[in-house]
Amino acid sequence: MESNPPYLRMHRGSLHCGLCDRFATEGHLKSQKHERNVSLFVGDPSRLSTLPRGWEEHVDPNSGVKYYHCSTKQITQWEKPTAADAALDESSTAAAAAAADAAAAAAVSTLPRGWKEHVDPKSGVKYYH
């Protein structure tokens, strides 16, 4: 009898892929995502056990299947987040921050003639006069 790789395990009577947190169907085992995760596992198993900053792994008590929660973004998902996902999130967050800064600068530059923006030194709140 041929044994399964360590990332495939039985869960409630079905084979489950621990690399991708999916049921190990024939279609899944042939998918690009699974093949990529296997190549990462074979090359460096520790790479698959780390989560991007802010993410935590949990187990659904009803199904026993892992899910992931990001406290910084307040989102929950079944798919394990990857470093590539985190990089996309960080770049979109940086772009949003840059857009907000540009909008704030534009708002300041459109003050009525004679008005200036000031910051209260005690509270840090902006005011205009």
GROMACS .gro file of C-alpha atoms in nm:
model
  129
    1MET     CA    1   0.000   0.000   0.000
    2GLU     CA    2   0.135   0.340  -0.102
    3SER     CA    3   0.140   0.601   0.176
    4ASN     CA    4   0.023   0.958   0.127
    5PRO     CA    5   0.262   1.255   0.148
    6PRO     CA    6   0.266   1.422   0.492
    7TYR     CA    7   0.050   1.713   0.373
    8LEU     CA    8  -0.243   1.483   0.281
    9ARG     CA    9  -0.449   1.354   0.574
   10MET     CA   10  -0.788   1.203   0.639
   11HIS     CA   11  -1.052   1.439   0.775
   12ARG     CA   12  -1.402   1.310   0.852
   13GLY     CA   13  -1.365   1.030   0.601
   14SER     CA   14  -1.223   1.241   0.319
   15LEU     CA   15  -0.868   1.312   0.213
   16HIS     CA   16  -0.768   1.671   0.293
   17CYS     CA   17  -0.475   1.873   0.155
   18GLY     CA   18  -0.295   2.049   0.440
   19LEU     CA   19  -0.096   2.266   0.199
   20CYS     CA   20  -0.397   2.432   0.044
   21ASP     CA   21  -0.664   2.367   0.310
   22ARG     CA   22  -0.887   2.200   0.052
   23PHE     CA   23  -1.033   1.857   0.007
   24ALA     CA   24  -0.782   1.654  -0.192
   25THR     CA   25  -0.998   1.583  -0.496
   26GLU     CA   26  -0.837   1.471  -0.819
   27GLY     CA   27  -0.903   1.816  -0.968
   28HIS     CA   28  -0.744   1.991  -0.673
   29LEU     CA   29  -0.435   1.768  -0.677
   30LYS     CA   30  -0.381   1.859  -1.045
   31SER     CA   31  -0.440   2.235  -0.994
   32GLN     CA   32  -0.165   2.493  -1.043
   33LYS     CA   33  -0.216   2.625  -0.690
   34HIS     CA   34  -0.159   2.280  -0.540
   35GLU     CA   35   0.143   2.211  -0.761
   36ARG     CA   36   0.295   2.547  -0.661
   37ASN     CA   37   0.239   2.472  -0.292
   38VAL     CA   38   0.391   2.125  -0.328
   39SER     CA   39   0.701   2.273  -0.492
   40LEU     CA   40   0.733   2.523  -0.204
   41PHE     CA   41   0.683   2.245   0.050
   42VAL     CA   42   0.946   2.023  -0.110
   43GLY     CA   43   1.191   2.313  -0.146
   44ASP     CA   44   1.137   2.462   0.201
   45PRO     CA   45   0.853   2.323   0.417
   46SER     CA   46   0.880   2.610   0.666
   47ARG     CA   47   0.774   2.862   0.398
   48LEU     CA   48   0.422   2.722   0.403
   49SER     CA   49   0.375   2.747   0.777
   50THR     CA   50   0.419   3.123   0.800
   51LEU     CA   51   0.135   3.371   0.760
   52PRO     CA   52   0.161   3.735   0.654
   53ARG     CA   53   0.169   3.995   0.930
   54GLY     CA   54  -0.168   4.041   1.103
   55TRP     CA   55  -0.309   3.700   1.000
   56GLU     CA   56  -0.399   3.421   1.242
   57GLU     CA   57  -0.499   3.062   1.173
   58HIS     CA   58  -0.810   2.919   1.344
   59VAL     CA   59  -1.007   2.596   1.320
   60ASP     CA   60  -1.382   2.597   1.259
   61PRO     CA   61  -1.530   2.393   1.548
   62ASN     CA   62  -1.813   2.253   1.334
   63SER     CA   63  -1.611   2.130   1.037
   64GLY     CA   64  -1.259   2.108   1.177
   65VAL     CA   65  -1.132   2.299   0.872
   66LYS     CA   66  -0.880   2.581   0.911
   67TYR     CA   67  -0.975   2.940   0.837
   68TYR     CA   68  -0.780   3.265   0.856
   69HIS     CA   69  -0.851   3.600   1.016
   70CYS     CA   70  -0.669   3.929   0.968
   71SER     CA   71  -0.719   4.155   1.268
   72THR     CA   72  -0.574   4.461   1.096
   73LYS     CA   73  -0.821   4.444   0.805
   74GLN     CA   74  -1.104   4.273   0.998
   75ILE     CA   75  -1.156   4.004   0.735
   76THR     CA   76  -1.196   3.627   0.761
   77GLN     CA   77  -1.142   3.377   0.479
   78TRP     CA   78  -1.104   3.004   0.418
   79GLU     CA   79  -0.804   3.037   0.184
   80LYS     CA   80  -0.461   3.061   0.343
   81PRO     CA   81  -0.317   3.407   0.268
   82THR     CA   82   0.016   3.411   0.088
   83ALA     CA   83   0.308   3.650   0.091
   84ALA     CA   84   0.199   3.761  -0.259
   85ASP     CA   85  -0.148   3.849  -0.122
   86ALA     CA   86   0.014   4.053   0.155
   87ALA     CA   87   0.236   4.237  -0.094
   88LEU     CA   88  -0.071   4.330  -0.302
   89ASP     CA   89  -0.252   4.450   0.010
   90GLU     CA   90   0.045   4.662   0.119
   91SER     CA   91   0.086   4.821  -0.223
   92SER     CA   92  -0.287   4.902  -0.248
   93THR     CA   93  -0.279   5.043   0.107
   94ALA     CA   94   0.021   5.259   0.016
   95ALA     CA   95  -0.157   5.379  -0.298
   96ALA     CA   96  -0.470   5.463  -0.097
   97ALA     CA   97  -0.261   5.656   0.158
   98ALA     CA   98  -0.088   5.849  -0.121
   99ALA     CA   99  -0.426   5.934  -0.275
  100ALA     CA  100  -0.557   6.053   0.062
  101ASP     CA  101  -0.248   6.269   0.112
  102ALA     CA  102  -0.292   6.419  -0.235
  103ALA     CA  103  -0.660   6.490  -0.166
  104ALA     CA  104  -0.571   6.656   0.166
  105ALA     CA  105  -0.304   6.868  -0.006
  106ALA     CA  106  -0.554   6.970  -0.275
  107ALA     CA  107  -0.807   7.064  -0.009
  108VAL     CA  108  -0.554   7.284   0.168
  109SER     CA  109  -0.455   7.452  -0.156
  110THR     CA  110  -0.819   7.537  -0.229
  111LEU     CA  111  -0.873   7.743   0.087
  112PRO     CA  112  -1.039   8.078   0.030
  113ARG     CA  113  -0.808   8.374  -0.021
  114GLY     CA  114  -0.657   8.488   0.308
  115TRP     CA  115  -0.735   8.167   0.497
  116LYS     CA  116  -0.458   7.955   0.645
  117GLU     CA  117  -0.447   7.613   0.803
  118HIS     CA  118  -0.311   7.588   1.159
  119VAL     CA  119  -0.272   7.305   1.410
  120ASP     CA  120  -0.362   7.344   1.776
  121PRO     CA  121  -0.040   7.248   1.959
  122LYS     CA  122  -0.228   7.095   2.256
  123SER     CA  123  -0.483   6.881   2.071
  124GLY     CA  124  -0.320   6.840   1.730
  125VAL     CA  125  -0.650   6.937   1.564
  126LYS     CA  126  -0.640   7.142   1.247
  127TYR     CA  127  -0.824   7.473   1.232
  128TYR     CA  128  -0.850   7.753   0.977
  129HIS     CA  129  -0.860   8.132   0.994
   0.00000   0.00000   0.00000
